[in-house]
Coordinates of N, CA and C and ligand atoms in Angstrom, one line a residue:
X1 N 0.8 -1.2 0.0 CA 0.0 0.0 0.0 C 0.9 1.3 0.0
X2 N 0.7 2.1 -1.0 CA 1.4 3.4 -1.0 C 0.5 4.5 -0.5
X3 N 1.1 5.4 0.2 CA 0.3 6.5 0.9 C 0.6 7.9 0.3
X4 N -0.4 8.6 -0.1 CA -0.3 9.9 -0.7 C -1.0 10.9 0.2
X5 N -0.3 12.0 0.6 CA -0.9 13.1 1.3 C -1.2 14.2 0.4
X6 N -2.4 14.7 0.3 CA -2.8 15.9 -0.4 C -3.1 16.9 0.7
X7 N -2.2 17.8 1.0 CA -2.3 18.8 2.0 C -2.6 20.2 1.4
X8 N -3.6 20.9 1.8 CA -3.9 22.1 1.2 C -4.4 23.2 2.2
X9 N -4.3 24.4 1.7 CA -4.8 25.6 2.4 C -5.6 26.3 1.4
X10 N -6.7 26.9 1.8 CA -7.5 27.7 0.8 C -8.5 28.6 1.6
X11 N -8.5 29.9 1.2 CA -9.4 30.8 1.9 C -10.7 31.0 1.2
X12 N -10.6 31.0 -0.1 CA -11.9 31.2 -0.9 C -12.2 30.1 -1.8
X13 N -11.6 28.9 -1.6 CA -12.1 27.7 -2.2 C -11.4 27.3 -3.5
X14 N -10.6 28.2 -4.1 CA -10.0 27.9 -5.4 C -8.9 26.8 -5.3
X15 N -8.0 26.9 -4.4 CA -7.0 25.8 -4.2 C -7.7 24.5 -3.7
X16 N -8.8 24.7 -2.9 CA -9.5 23.5 -2.4 C -10.0 22.7 -3.6
X17 N -10.6 23.4 -4.6 CA -11.1 22.7 -5.8 C -10.0 21.9 -6.4
X18 N -8.8 22.5 -6.5 CA -7.6 21.8 -7.1 C -7.2 20.6 -6.3
X19 N -7.2 20.8 -5.0 CA -6.8 19.7 -4.1 C -7.8 18.5 -4.2
X20 N -9.1 18.8 -4.3 CA -10.1 17.7 -4.5 C -9.8 16.9 -5.7
X21 N -9.4 17.7 -6.8 CA -9.2 17.0 -8.1 C -7.9 16.2 -8.1
X22 N -6.9 16.7 -7.4 CA -5.6 16.0 -7.3 C -5.9 14.7 -6.5
X23 N -6.6 14.8 -5.4 CA -6.9 13.6 -4.6 C -7.7 12.6 -5.4
X24 N -8.7 13.1 -6.1 CA -9.5 12.2 -6.9 C -8.7 11.5 -7.9
X25 N -7.8 12.2 -8.6 CA -7.0 11.5 -9.6 C -6.0 10.5 -9.0
X26 N -5.6 10.8 -7.8 CA -4.6 9.9 -7.2 C -5.1 8.6 -6.7
X27 N -6.4 8.5 -6.5 CA -7.1 7.3 -6.0 C -7.3 6.3 -7.1
X28 N -6.2 5.8 -7.6 CA -6.4 4.9 -8.8 C -6.9 3.5 -8.5
X29 N -6.5 3.0 -7.4 CA -7.0 1.7 -7.0 C -6.7 1.4 -5.5
X30 N -7.0 0.2 -5.0 CA -7.0 -0.1 -3.6 C -5.6 -0.1 -3.1
X31 N -4.6 -0.1 -3.9 CA -3.2 -0.1 -3.5 C -2.7 1.3 -3.1
X32 N -3.5 2.3 -3.3 CA -3.2 3.7 -3.0 C -4.1 4.2 -2.0
X33 N -3.5 4.7 -0.9 CA -4.3 5.4 0.1 C -4.1 6.9 0.0
X34 N -5.2 7.6 -0.1 CA -5.0 9.1 -0.3 C -5.6 9.8 0.9
X35 N -4.8 10.6 1.6 CA -5.4 11.4 2.7 C -5.4 12.9 2.2
X36 N -6.6 13.4 2.2 CA -6.9 14.8 1.8 C -7.1 15.6 3.1
X37 N -6.2 16.6 3.4 CA -6.3 17.3 4.7 C -5.8 18.7 4.6
X38 N -6.3 19.5 5.5 CA -5.7 20.9 5.6 C -4.8 21.0 6.8
X39 N -4.7 20.0 7.6 CA -3.7 20.0 8.7 C -3.0 18.7 8.9
X40 N -1.7 18.8 9.2 CA -1.0 17.6 9.5 C 0.1 17.9 10.5
X41 N 0.4 17.0 11.4 CA 1.5 17.3 12.4 C 2.8 16.9 11.7
X42 N 3.9 17.6 12.0 CA 5.1 17.3 11.3 C 5.6 15.9 11.4
X43 N 5.4 15.3 12.6 CA 5.8 13.9 12.7 C 5.0 12.9 11.9
X44 N 3.8 13.3 11.4 CA 3.0 12.4 10.6 C 3.5 12.4 9.1
X45 N 4.3 13.4 8.7 CA 4.8 13.5 7.3 C 5.5 12.3 6.9
X46 N 6.2 11.7 7.8 CA 7.0 10.5 7.5 C 6.2 9.3 7.1
X47 N 4.9 9.3 7.3 CA 4.0 8.2 7.0 C 3.7 8.1 5.5
X48 N 4.0 9.1 4.8 CA 3.6 9.1 3.4 C 4.7 8.9 2.4
X49 N 4.4 8.3 1.2 CA 5.3 8.1 0.1 C 5.4 9.3 -0.7
X50 N 4.3 10.1 -0.8 CA 4.3 11.3 -1.6 C 3.5 12.4 -0.9
X51 N 4.0 13.6 -0.9 CA 3.4 14.7 -0.3 C 3.1 15.8 -1.3
X52 N 1.8 16.1 -1.5 CA 1.4 17.0 -2.6 C 0.7 18.2 -1.9
X53 N 1.3 19.3 -2.0 CA 0.8 20.5 -1.2 C 0.1 21.5 -2.1
X54 N -1.1 21.9 -1.7 CA -1.8 22.9 -2.4 C -1.8 24.2 -1.7
X55 N -1.2 25.2 -2.3 CA -0.9 26.5 -1.6 C -1.3 27.7 -2.4
X56 N -2.3 28.5 -2.0 CA -2.5 29.7 -2.7 C -1.5 30.8 -2.3
X57 N -1.3 31.8 -3.1 CA -0.3 32.8 -2.8 C -1.0 34.0 -2.2
X58 N -0.6 34.4 -1.0 CA -1.1 35.6 -0.4 C 0.1 36.4 0.0
X59 N 0.2 37.7 -0.4 CA 1.3 38.6 -0.1 C 2.6 38.0 -0.5
X60 N 2.7 37.4 -1.6 CA 3.9 36.8 -2.2 C 4.5 35.7 -1.3
X61 N 3.6 35.1 -0.5 CA 4.1 34.1 0.5 C 3.3 32.8 0.3
X62 N 3.9 31.7 0.9 CA 3.1 30.5 1.1 C 2.3 30.7 2.4
X63 N 1.2 29.9 2.6 CA 0.5 30.1 3.9 C 1.4 29.8 5.1
X64 N 1.2 30.6 6.2 CA 2.0 30.5 7.3 C 2.0 29.1 8.0
X65 N 0.9 28.4 7.8 CA 0.8 27.0 8.4 C 1.8 26.1 7.8
X66 N 2.1 26.3 6.5 CA 3.0 25.4 5.8 C 4.5 25.8 6.1
X67 N 4.7 27.1 6.3 CA 6.0 27.6 6.7 C 6.3 27.0 8.1
X68 N 5.3 27.0 9.0 CA 5.6 26.5 10.3 C 5.8 25.0 10.3
X69 N 5.0 24.3 9.4 CA 5.1 22.8 9.3 C 6.5 22.4 8.8
X70 N 7.0 23.1 7.8 CA 8.3 22.7 7.3 C 9.4 23.1 8.3
X71 N 9.2 24.2 9.0 CA 10.2 24.6 9.9 C 10.3 23.6 11.1
X72 N 9.1 23.3 11.6 CA 9.0 22.3 12.7 C 9.5 20.9 12.3
X73 N 9.2 20.5 11.1 CA 9.7 19.2 10.6 C 11.3 19.2 10.5
X74 N 11.8 20.4 10.1 CA 13.3 20.5 10.0 C 13.9 20.5 11.4
X75 N 13.3 21.2 12.4 CA 13.8 21.3 13.7 C 13.7 19.9 14.4
X76 N 12.7 19.2 14.1 CA 12.5 17.9 14.7 C 13.4 16.8 14.0
X77 N 14.0 17.2 12.9 CA 14.9 16.3 12.2 C 14.1 15.2 11.5
X78 N 12.9 15.5 11.0 CA 12.1 14.5 10.3 C 12.7 14.3 8.9
X79 N 13.0 13.1 8.5 CA 13.5 12.9 7.2 C 12.4 12.6 6.2
X80 N 12.5 13.4 5.1 CA 11.5 13.2 4.0 C 12.3 12.8 2.7
X81 N 13.6 12.5 3.0 CA 14.5 12.2 1.8 C 13.9 11.1 0.9
X82 N 13.9 11.4 -0.4 CA 13.4 10.4 -1.3 C 11.9 10.3 -1.5
X83 N 11.2 11.0 -0.7 CA 9.7 11.0 -0.9 C 9.4 11.9 -2.1
X84 N 8.3 11.6 -2.7 CA 7.9 12.4 -3.9 C 7.2 13.6 -3.4
X85 N 7.5 14.8 -4.0 CA 6.9 16.0 -3.6 C 6.4 16.7 -4.8
X86 N 5.2 17.4 -4.6 CA 4.6 18.2 -5.7 C 3.9 19.3 -5.1
X87 N 3.6 20.4 -5.9 CA 2.9 21.6 -5.3 C 2.1 22.2 -6.4
X88 N 0.9 22.7 -5.9 CA 0.0 23.4 -6.8 C -0.7 24.5 -6.1
X89 N -1.4 25.3 -6.8 CA -2.2 26.3 -6.1 C -2.8 27.4 -7.0
X90 N -3.8 28.1 -6.4 CA -4.4 29.2 -7.1 C -3.6 30.5 -6.8
X91 N -3.7 31.4 -7.7 CA -3.0 32.7 -7.5 C -3.7 33.8 -8.3
X92 N -3.3 35.0 -8.0 CA -3.9 36.2 -8.7 C -3.0 36.8 -9.7
X93 N -1.7 37.1 -9.3 CA -0.9 37.8 -10.2 C 0.6 37.4 -10.1
X94 N 1.0 36.7 -9.1 CA 2.5 36.3 -9.1 C 2.6 34.8 -8.8
X95 N 1.9 34.2 -7.9 CA 1.9 32.8 -7.7 C 3.2 32.1 -7.2
X96 N 3.8 32.8 -6.2 CA 5.1 32.2 -5.7 C 4.9 31.0 -4.9
X97 N 3.8 30.8 -4.2 CA 3.7 29.8 -3.1 C 4.1 28.4 -3.5
X98 N 3.6 27.8 -4.6 CA 3.9 26.5 -5.0 C 5.4 26.3 -5.3
X99 N 6.0 27.4 -5.9 CA 7.4 27.3 -6.3 C 8.3 27.3 -5.0
X100 N 7.9 28.1 -4.1 CA 8.7 28.2 -2.8 C 8.6 26.8 -2.1
X101 N 7.4 26.2 -2.1 CA 7.3 24.9 -1.5 C 8.1 23.8 -2.2
X102 N 8.1 23.9 -3.5 CA 9.0 22.9 -4.2 C 10.5 23.1 -3.9
X103 N 10.9 24.3 -3.8 CA 12.3 24.6 -3.4 C 12.6 24.0 -2.0
X104 N 11.7 24.2 -1.1 CA 12.0 23.7 0.3 C 12.0 22.2 0.2
X105 N 11.1 21.6 -0.5 CA 11.0 20.1 -0.6 C 12.4 19.6 -1.2
X106 N 12.8 20.2 -2.2 CA 14.0 19.8 -2.9 C 15.3 20.1 -2.2
X107 N 15.4 21.3 -1.8 CA 16.7 21.8 -1.2 C 16.9 21.5 0.3
X108 N 15.8 21.6 1.0 CA 16.0 21.3 2.5 C 15.7 19.8 2.8
X109 N 14.7 19.2 2.1 CA 14.4 17.9 2.5 C 14.8 16.8 1.6
X110 N 15.5 17.2 0.5 CA 15.9 16.2 -0.5 C 14.8 15.2 -1.0
X111 N 13.7 15.8 -1.2 CA 12.6 15.1 -1.7 C 12.7 15.0 -3.3
X112 N 12.1 14.0 -3.9 CA 12.1 13.9 -5.3 C 11.0 14.9 -5.9
X113 N 11.5 15.9 -6.6 CA 10.5 16.8 -7.2 C 10.7 16.8 -8.7
X114 N 9.8 16.2 -9.4 CA 9.9 16.1 -10.8 C 8.9 16.9 -11.6
X115 N 7.8 17.3 -10.9 CA 6.7 18.0 -11.5 C 6.9 19.5 -11.3
X116 N 6.6 20.3 -12.4 CA 6.6 21.7 -12.3 C 5.3 22.1 -11.4
X117 N 5.4 23.3 -10.8 CA 4.2 23.7 -10.0 C 3.0 23.9 -10.9
X118 N 1.9 23.4 -10.4 CA 0.6 23.5 -11.2 C -0.2 24.7 -10.7
X119 N -0.4 25.7 -11.5 CA -1.0 26.9 -11.1 C -2.4 27.1 -11.8
X120 N -3.3 27.7 -11.0 CA -4.6 28.2 -11.6 C -4.7 29.7 -11.3
X121 N -5.1 30.4 -12.3 CA -5.4 31.8 -12.1 C -6.8 32.0 -11.5
X122 N -6.9 32.3 -10.2 CA -8.1 32.4 -9.5 C -8.9 31.1 -9.6
X123 N -10.1 31.1 -10.0 CA -11.0 29.9 -10.1 C -10.4 28.9 -11.1
X124 N -10.1 27.7 -10.7 CA -9.5 26.8 -11.7 C -10.5 26.4 -12.8
X125 N -10.1 26.4 -14.0 CA -10.9 26.0 -15.1 C -11.1 24.5 -15.2
X126 N -12.0 24.0 -16.0 CA -12.1 22.6 -16.1 C -10.8 21.9 -16.6
X127 N -10.1 22.7 -17.5 CA -8.9 22.2 -18.1 C -7.8 22.0 -16.9
X128 N -7.8 23.0 -16.1 CA -6.8 22.9 -15.0 C -7.2 21.8 -14.0
X129 N -8.5 21.7 -13.8 CA -8.9 20.6 -12.9 C -8.6 19.2 -13.4
X130 N -8.7 19.1 -14.8 CA -8.3 17.9 -15.4 C -6.8 17.7 -15.3
X131 N -6.0 18.8 -15.4 CA -4.5 18.7 -15.1 C -4.2 18.2 -13.7
X132 N -5.1 18.7 -12.8 CA -4.9 18.3 -11.4 C -5.1 16.8 -11.2
X133 N -6.2 16.3 -11.8 CA -6.5 14.9 -11.7 C -5.3 14.1 -12.3
X134 N -4.8 14.6 -13.5 CA -3.7 13.9 -14.1 C -2.5 13.9 -13.3
X135 N -2.2 15.0 -12.6 CA -1.1 15.1 -11.7 C -1.2 14.0 -10.6
X136 N -2.3 13.9 -10.0 CA -2.5 12.9 -8.9 C -2.4 11.5 -9.5
X137 N -2.9 11.3 -10.6 CA -2.9 10.0 -11.2 C -1.4 9.6 -11.6
X138 N -0.7 10.5 -12.2 CA 0.7 10.3 -12.6 C 1.5 9.9 -11.4
X139 N 1.4 10.6 -10.3 CA 2.2 10.4 -9.1 C 1.8 9.0 -8.5
X140 N 0.5 8.7 -8.5 CA 0.1 7.4 -7.9 C 0.6 6.3 -8.8
X141 N 0.6 6.4 -10.1 CA 1.1 5.4 -11.0 C 2.6 5.2 -10.8
X142 N 3.3 6.3 -10.7 CA 4.7 6.2 -10.5 C 5.1 5.5 -9.2
X143 N 4.3 5.8 -8.2 CA 4.6 5.2 -6.9 C 4.4 3.6 -7.0
X144 N 3.3 3.3 -7.7 CA 3.0 1.8 -7.8 C 4.1 1.1 -8.6
X145 N 4.7 1.8 -9.5 CA 5.8 1.3 -10.3 C 7.1 1.3 -9.6
X146 N 7.2 1.8 -8.4 CA 8.5 1.9 -7.7 C 8.4 0.9 -6.6
X147 N 9.4 0.1 -6.4 CA 9.4 -0.9 -5.4 C 9.4 -0.3 -4.0
Ligands
FMN1 C1 -5.1 40.0 0.6 C2 -4.7 39.2 -0.7 C3 -3.4 39.1 -1.0 C4 -3.0 38.4 -2.2 N1 -1.7 38.4 -2.6 C5 -1.4 37.7 -3.8 C6 0.0 37.7 -4.2 O1 0.9 38.2 -3.6 N2 0.3 37.1 -5.4 C7 -0.7 36.5 -6.1 O2 -0.4 35.9 -7.1 N3 -2.0 36.5 -5.7 C8 -2.4 37.1 -4.6 N4 -3.7 37.1 -4.1 C9 -4.7 36.4 -4.9 C10 -5.0 35.0 -4.4 O3 -3.8 34.1 -4.5 C11 -6.1 34.4 -5.2 O4 -7.3 35.1 -4.8 C12 -6.3 32.9 -5.0 O5 -7.3 32.4 -5.9 C13 -6.7 32.5 -3.6 O6 -6.8 31.1 -3.5 P1 -7.8 30.3 -2.5 O7 -9.2 30.5 -2.9 O8 -7.4 28.9 -2.5 O9 -7.5 30.9 -1.1 C14 -4.0 37.8 -3.0 C15 -5.4 37.9 -2.6 C16 -5.7 38.6 -1.4 C17 -7.2 38.6 -1.0

């Protein structure tokens, strides 16, 4: 059984729509367990094979909850090395948050980051939601193909 976490923050529902689609796409069969959540304790992060984070951009930043989560995970020495990481989110005009998260995943935690950030300008279109489902599916399929 492979475990995927889809962790998200959303104030007005745009990133939440994306997170729902990512989680839906990831649930490809009974060998994949998907947890969709807006909160996780740092020590729980180690339980997952892939961590997919949905982060809208506010004031050029990632949500403070995620900043604290990564900081706390680092302080506690939680190893995420080799786990798959991806990030997505809705934005208005700059959209830094998913990129910042991918950098932390890659540079601080040595996670495997192969997907570019998936962004939606405000309300995600049907096309973007389909890309979100594809992202979840691709990551789940890759996990099942990895011993
Ligand atoms: C107070 C405020 C600050 C914002 N700052 C940014 C920003 O710095 N860069 C950006 O791309 N979008 C910014 N936005 C736009 C949001 O990212 C956008 O509304 C997004 O769809 C919110 O996603 P959510 O519905 O998942 O919360 C801002 C919006 C508000 C209300």
